Tab-separated table of C-alpha atoms and ligand atoms in Angstrom:
chain	number	residue	atom	x	y	z
X	1	MET	CA	-86.006	-51.581	15.062
X	2	SER	CA	-88.069	-52.687	18.040
X	3	LYS	CA	-86.960	-55.986	19.490
X	4	VAL	CA	-89.383	-58.858	19.836
X	5	SER	CA	-89.103	-60.898	23.006
X	6	PRO	CA	-88.960	-64.691	22.580
X	7	LEU	CA	-91.576	-64.785	25.375
X	8	THR	CA	-94.055	-62.948	23.152
X	9	THR	CA	-93.550	-65.416	20.324
X	10	ALA	CA	-93.816	-68.376	22.722
X	11	ALA	CA	-97.198	-67.057	23.887
X	12	ARG	CA	-98.295	-66.769	20.249
X	13	LEU	CA	-97.251	-70.375	19.609
X	14	ARG	CA	-99.521	-71.591	22.409
X	15	LYS	CA	-102.447	-70.119	20.502
X	16	TYR	CA	-101.489	-71.861	17.265
X	17	THR	CA	-101.276	-75.388	18.636
X	18	ARG	CA	-102.598	-77.533	21.456
X	19	LEU	CA	-99.434	-79.655	21.279
X	20	ARG	CA	-96.841	-78.987	23.969
X	21	PRO	CA	-93.677	-80.642	22.663
X	22	THR	CA	-90.589	-80.705	24.847
X	23	LEU	CA	-88.553	-81.780	21.852
X	24	ALA	CA	-87.609	-79.781	18.758
X	25	VAL	CA	-85.600	-80.420	15.615
X	26	VAL	CA	-83.924	-77.915	13.328
X	27	LEU	CA	-83.991	-79.319	9.810
X	28	GLY	CA	-81.105	-77.865	7.852
X	29	SER	CA	-81.213	-77.342	4.120
X	30	GLY	CA	-81.636	-80.677	2.420
X	31	PHE	CA	-83.427	-82.252	5.388
X	32	ASN	CA	-86.966	-81.007	4.846
X	33	HIS	CA	-87.949	-84.333	3.271
X	34	VAL	CA	-88.390	-85.581	6.854
X	35	LEU	CA	-91.693	-83.722	6.835
X	36	ALA	CA	-93.179	-86.217	4.408
X	37	ALA	CA	-92.904	-88.869	7.126
X	38	VAL	CA	-94.579	-86.966	9.930
X	39	GLU	CA	-98.187	-86.310	10.730
X	40	ALA	CA	-98.248	-82.507	10.680
X	41	GLU	CA	-100.785	-80.984	13.008
X	42	THR	CA	-100.076	-77.328	12.404
X	43	SER	CA	-97.713	-75.558	10.008
X	44	ILE	CA	-96.953	-71.925	10.667
X	45	PRO	CA	-94.958	-69.850	8.183
X	46	TYR	CA	-92.071	-68.041	9.882
X	47	SER	CA	-93.483	-64.817	8.411
X	48	LYS	CA	-96.408	-65.113	10.878
X	49	LEU	CA	-94.163	-65.489	13.912
X	50	PRO	CA	-92.800	-62.266	15.437
X	51	GLY	CA	-88.998	-62.238	15.529
X	52	PHE	CA	-88.614	-65.314	13.329
X	53	PRO	CA	-86.113	-64.950	10.507
X	54	PRO	CA	-87.058	-64.381	6.918
X	55	VAL	CA	-85.959	-67.670	5.362
X	56	ALA	CA	-85.707	-68.171	1.629
X	57	VAL	CA	-88.590	-70.496	0.804
X	58	HIS	CA	-87.602	-73.700	-0.992
X	59	GLY	CA	-90.209	-76.417	-0.696
X	60	HIS	CA	-91.252	-76.554	2.953
X	61	ALA	CA	-88.517	-74.258	4.270
X	62	GLY	CA	-89.555	-71.305	6.379
X	63	GLN	CA	-92.193	-73.115	8.413
X	64	LEU	CA	-92.533	-74.252	11.970
X	65	VAL	CA	-94.365	-77.564	11.971
X	66	PHE	CA	-95.963	-79.161	15.014
X	67	ALA	CA	-96.330	-82.866	14.466
X	68	GLN	CA	-96.702	-86.241	16.118
X	69	VAL	CA	-93.992	-88.797	15.479
X	70	ASP	CA	-95.144	-92.133	16.834
X	71	GLU	CA	-97.401	-90.227	19.267
X	72	THR	CA	-94.546	-87.989	20.363
X	73	PRO	CA	-95.273	-84.286	19.883
X	74	VAL	CA	-92.399	-82.559	18.142
X	75	ALA	CA	-91.680	-79.049	16.882
X	76	LEU	CA	-89.837	-79.027	13.568
X	77	LEU	CA	-88.098	-75.892	12.405
X	78	CYS	CA	-87.843	-76.263	8.645
X	79	GLY	CA	-85.051	-74.022	7.513
X	80	ARG	CA	-82.819	-71.686	9.454
X	81	ALA	CA	-81.349	-68.227	9.105
X	82	HIS	CA	-77.603	-68.320	8.494
X	83	PHE	CA	-75.048	-65.794	9.678
X	84	TYR	CA	-73.622	-65.641	6.130
X	85	GLU	CA	-76.920	-64.203	4.884
X	86	GLY	CA	-76.093	-61.097	6.878
X	87	HIS	CA	-78.515	-61.632	9.775
X	88	PRO	CA	-77.399	-60.543	13.223
X	89	MET	CA	-76.791	-63.445	15.625
X	90	GLU	CA	-79.918	-62.431	17.505
X	91	VAL	CA	-81.997	-63.287	14.440
X	92	VAL	CA	-80.063	-66.493	13.755
X	93	THR	CA	-80.837	-67.773	17.270
X	94	PHE	CA	-84.326	-66.322	17.806
X	95	ALA	CA	-86.352	-69.440	16.936
X	96	VAL	CA	-84.366	-71.543	19.417
X	97	ARG	CA	-84.952	-69.006	22.180
X	98	ALA	CA	-88.677	-68.787	21.399
X	99	LEU	CA	-89.032	-72.584	21.465
X	100	ALA	CA	-87.148	-72.741	24.764
X	101	GLU	CA	-89.599	-70.227	26.234
X	102	PHE	CA	-92.431	-72.326	24.783
X	103	GLY	CA	-91.224	-75.308	26.837
X	104	VAL	CA	-88.795	-77.202	24.623
X	105	LYS	CA	-86.151	-78.970	26.720
X	106	SER	CA	-84.261	-81.012	24.125
X	107	LEU	CA	-83.127	-79.912	20.696
X	108	LEU	CA	-81.694	-81.837	17.761
X	109	LEU	CA	-79.779	-79.734	15.263
X	110	THR	CA	-79.098	-81.113	11.801
X	111	ASN	CA	-76.803	-79.791	9.121
X	112	ALA	CA	-74.809	-80.578	6.021
X	113	ALA	CA	-71.049	-80.444	6.545
X	114	GLY	CA	-67.812	-81.060	4.714
X	115	GLY	CA	-65.721	-83.936	6.043
X	116	MET	CA	-62.117	-83.330	7.077
X	117	ASN	CA	-61.467	-86.552	8.947
X	118	PRO	CA	-59.992	-88.894	6.309
X	119	LYS	CA	-62.078	-91.768	7.690
X	120	PHE	CA	-65.309	-90.005	6.741
X	121	ARG	CA	-67.102	-90.738	3.473
X	122	ALA	CA	-69.761	-88.700	1.674
X	123	GLY	CA	-73.130	-89.843	3.001
X	124	ASP	CA	-71.865	-90.632	6.515
X	125	PHE	CA	-73.592	-89.102	9.522
X	126	MET	CA	-71.550	-87.529	12.292
X	127	ARG	CA	-72.674	-87.063	15.875
X	128	LEU	CA	-71.285	-83.766	17.097
X	129	THR	CA	-69.301	-84.404	20.259
X	130	ASP	CA	-67.947	-80.849	20.469
X	131	HIS	CA	-67.303	-77.817	18.299
X	132	LEU	CA	-64.837	-75.062	17.503
X	133	ASN	CA	-66.555	-71.718	17.180
X	134	LEU	CA	-64.597	-70.012	14.392
X	135	MET	CA	-67.468	-67.790	13.275
X	136	GLY	CA	-65.663	-64.731	14.581
X	137	THR	CA	-68.385	-63.806	17.044
X	138	ASN	CA	-70.555	-65.221	19.797
X	139	PRO	CA	-74.371	-65.004	19.863
X	140	LEU	CA	-74.337	-64.562	23.645
X	141	ARG	CA	-72.493	-61.251	23.278
X	142	GLY	CA	-74.542	-58.228	24.303
X	143	ALA	CA	-76.680	-57.194	27.214
X	144	PRO	CA	-77.140	-59.928	29.824
X	145	VAL	CA	-80.465	-61.754	29.687
X	146	PRO	CA	-82.255	-61.481	33.070
X	147	GLY	CA	-82.365	-64.839	34.809
X	148	ARG	CA	-79.741	-66.383	32.517
X	149	GLU	CA	-76.045	-67.023	33.105
X	150	ARG	CA	-73.685	-64.333	31.879
X	151	PHE	CA	-70.776	-66.767	31.432
X	152	VAL	CA	-72.235	-69.984	30.093
X	153	ASP	CA	-70.424	-73.237	30.887
X	154	LEU	CA	-69.665	-75.229	27.740
X	155	SER	CA	-67.823	-78.187	29.222
X	156	GLN	CA	-70.637	-80.467	27.949
X	157	VAL	CA	-72.125	-78.469	25.148
X	158	TYR	CA	-73.621	-81.569	23.450
X	159	ASP	CA	-75.600	-83.747	25.826
X	160	PRO	CA	-73.965	-87.198	26.084
X	161	ALA	CA	-77.235	-89.047	26.805
X	162	LEU	CA	-78.927	-87.561	23.727
X	163	GLY	CA	-75.796	-88.360	21.710
X	164	ARG	CA	-75.975	-92.005	22.749
X	165	MET	CA	-79.659	-92.145	21.773
X	166	LEU	CA	-78.711	-90.743	18.375
X	167	GLU	CA	-76.145	-93.506	17.888
X	168	THR	CA	-78.622	-96.187	18.945
X	169	ALA	CA	-81.246	-94.776	16.578
X	170	ALA	CA	-78.721	-94.779	13.731
X	171	ARG	CA	-77.798	-98.388	14.403
X	172	ARG	CA	-81.446	-99.397	14.394
X	173	ALA	CA	-81.998	-97.423	11.176
X	174	GLY	CA	-79.195	-99.459	9.622
X	175	THR	CA	-76.523	-96.806	9.415
X	176	ARG	CA	-73.406	-95.941	11.323
X	177	VAL	CA	-72.705	-92.612	12.924
X	178	GLN	CA	-69.221	-91.202	13.106
X	179	ARG	CA	-68.284	-88.971	16.016
X	180	GLY	CA	-66.493	-85.696	15.636
X	181	VAL	CA	-65.779	-82.054	16.294
X	182	TYR	CA	-67.721	-79.604	14.107
X	183	VAL	CA	-65.921	-76.448	13.016
X	184	GLY	CA	-68.423	-73.594	12.676
X	185	LEU	CA	-67.438	-70.933	10.139
X	186	SER	CA	-69.196	-67.790	9.005
X	187	GLY	CA	-69.043	-68.645	5.267
X	188	PRO	CA	-70.370	-68.136	2.680
X	189	SER	CA	-67.212	-69.095	0.811
X	190	TYR	CA	-66.093	-72.674	1.189
X	191	GLU	CA	-62.657	-73.221	2.722
X	192	THR	CA	-59.242	-73.123	1.115
X	193	PRO	CA	-57.085	-76.262	1.239
X	194	ALA	CA	-54.748	-74.457	3.685
X	195	GLU	CA	-57.686	-73.674	5.984
X	196	ILE	CA	-58.827	-77.282	5.934
X	197	ARG	CA	-55.289	-78.449	6.835
X	198	ALA	CA	-55.224	-75.929	9.701
X	199	PHE	CA	-58.695	-76.849	11.049
X	200	ARG	CA	-57.728	-80.509	10.936
X	201	LYS	CA	-54.619	-79.753	13.016
X	202	LEU	CA	-56.815	-77.857	15.486
X	203	GLY	CA	-58.861	-80.999	16.059
X	204	GLY	CA	-61.802	-80.511	13.690
X	205	ASP	CA	-63.490	-83.394	11.879
X	206	ALA	CA	-66.109	-81.566	9.808
X	207	VAL	CA	-66.799	-77.983	8.671
X	208	GLY	CA	-70.034	-76.104	8.221
X	209	MET	CA	-71.689	-72.691	8.336
X	210	SER	CA	-74.500	-73.172	10.857
X	211	THR	CA	-75.475	-74.885	14.125
X	212	VAL	CA	-72.918	-73.325	16.496
X	213	PRO	CA	-75.019	-70.178	17.180
X	214	GLU	CA	-78.140	-72.260	17.909
X	215	VAL	CA	-76.152	-74.605	20.148
X	216	LEU	CA	-74.858	-71.679	22.193
X	217	ALA	CA	-78.318	-70.105	22.520
X	218	ALA	CA	-79.799	-73.468	23.555
X	219	ASN	CA	-77.142	-73.942	26.241
X	220	HIS	CA	-77.837	-70.429	27.448
X	221	MET	CA	-81.544	-71.325	27.730
X	222	GLY	CA	-80.914	-74.608	29.576
X	223	VAL	CA	-81.962	-76.745	26.613
X	224	ARG	CA	-80.185	-80.060	26.016
X	225	VAL	CA	-78.595	-80.359	22.607
X	226	ALA	CA	-77.764	-83.118	20.156
X	227	GLY	CA	-76.224	-82.387	16.776
X	228	VAL	CA	-75.898	-84.490	13.661
X	229	SER	CA	-74.142	-83.634	10.415
X	230	CYS	CA	-74.623	-85.284	7.087
X	231	ILE	CA	-71.133	-85.403	5.604
X	232	THR	CA	-71.895	-84.341	2.061
X	233	HIS	CA	-68.373	-84.441	0.612
X	234	GLN	CA	-64.703	-84.222	1.492
X	235	ALA	CA	-64.017	-80.543	2.324
X	236	ALA	CA	-61.721	-78.558	-0.013
X	237	GLY	CA	-62.221	-81.215	-2.695
X	238	PRO	CA	-59.864	-84.154	-3.150
X	239	GLY	CA	-57.093	-83.124	-5.521
X	240	GLY	CA	-58.371	-79.563	-5.575
X	241	LYS	CA	-61.700	-80.496	-7.225
X	242	PRO	CA	-64.038	-77.487	-6.995
X	243	LEU	CA	-67.011	-77.894	-4.693
X	244	THR	CA	-70.531	-76.917	-5.694
X	245	HIS	CA	-73.676	-76.440	-3.658
X	246	GLU	CA	-75.422	-78.954	-5.978
X	247	GLU	CA	-72.956	-81.658	-4.926
X	248	VAL	CA	-73.713	-80.915	-1.264
X	249	ALA	CA	-77.491	-81.067	-1.870
X	250	GLU	CA	-77.173	-84.287	-3.885
X	251	THR	CA	-75.552	-86.232	-1.041
X	252	ALA	CA	-78.136	-85.019	1.478
X	253	HIS	CA	-80.817	-86.220	-0.957
X	254	ARG	CA	-79.176	-89.639	-1.367
X	255	VAL	CA	-79.327	-90.415	2.370
X	256	LYS	CA	-82.766	-88.930	3.013
X	257	ASP	CA	-84.568	-92.195	3.747
X	258	LEU	CA	-81.903	-93.325	6.183
X	259	PHE	CA	-82.042	-89.989	7.923
X	260	THR	CA	-85.830	-90.087	8.197
X	261	ARG	CA	-85.647	-93.580	9.741
X	262	LEU	CA	-83.035	-92.373	12.194
X	263	LEU	CA	-85.296	-89.521	13.301
X	264	GLU	CA	-88.353	-91.742	13.524
X	265	ASP	CA	-86.482	-93.855	16.037
X	266	PHE	CA	-84.656	-91.053	17.855
X	267	LEU	CA	-87.593	-88.740	18.597
X	268	PRO	CA	-89.848	-91.202	20.476
X	269	THR	CA	-86.779	-92.609	22.272
X	270	VAL	CA	-85.914	-89.168	23.616
X	271	ALA	CA	-89.509	-88.604	24.661
X	272	ARG	CA	-89.685	-91.974	26.420
X	273	ALA	CA	-86.417	-91.347	28.212
X	274	GLY	CA	-87.859	-88.067	29.397
X	275	ALA	CA	-84.455	-86.624	28.616
X	276	ASN	CA	-85.306	-83.203	29.884
X	277	LYS	CA	-83.257	-80.866	31.936
X	278	ALA	CA	-84.752	-80.339	35.347
T	1	HPA	N1	-67.841	-76.209	4.166
T	1	HPA	C1	-68.683	-75.418	4.804
T	1	HPA	N2	-69.971	-75.644	4.872
T	1	HPA	C2	-70.452	-76.739	4.286
T	1	HPA	C3	-69.617	-77.609	3.619
T	1	HPA	C4	-68.225	-77.320	3.563
T	1	HPA	O1	-67.417	-78.036	2.963
T	1	HPA	N3	-70.399	-78.612	3.165
T	1	HPA	C5	-71.663	-78.347	3.559
T	1	HPA	N4	-71.694	-77.203	4.243
């Protein structure tokens, strides 16, 4: 299989849109409703973008949307490739690398996650302050990328300034944001109660099956990262109650308006702050 360079895809993107956003958002499953609130300028199916992952199409998933949010140009990745689907890490992280080459400097990653911290309730948002990569691999493994660090520093993997803007936006949207450590797992099975107890002891607050690979690729590319989870339920079910994907989707749906308001505040704030890495 011939490998597509993210540079090639970035050049293609410049032909699709006149917008030059420095800000991008990855909308995880259950977050595509945000699109209804934005003024889409261009929507490009992933299938037209070399190297982009084949994403199962539900609703708007599988599209890269260029839009203006309160006059701020933004790139919205609707849907992501997950490691549990069997994609190599290179595919899981490709869109982030292509957007970085396109000129994106700040990235907000969203996801649905199971809460482990007993203070968390279903429907809460959590600002990722750090993560534990328990996916069993690292997307930066492999041949070194010319011009990029071989050994990437992760002492501040989530940008504190972007994190503070996220909290301010949440407050203004009328919701509170918890803070916590996201445990990234390969999935696709949910966790056993013993695993949840262990991850909690290791310092985790929430568990999920995405985000960590994109965060690592973004750090590798010099892109600032913020991450927010929607806590969809208590992980490993209270009292051993089985967990279903429907339950996870239902909670994300319940908080959709709040989440849209949060983004509508956050995106222009980031743009105004010019929160870009030099
Ligand atoms: N575990 C892993 N991934 C998830 C969960 C969970 O409990 N909830 C949403 N995504």
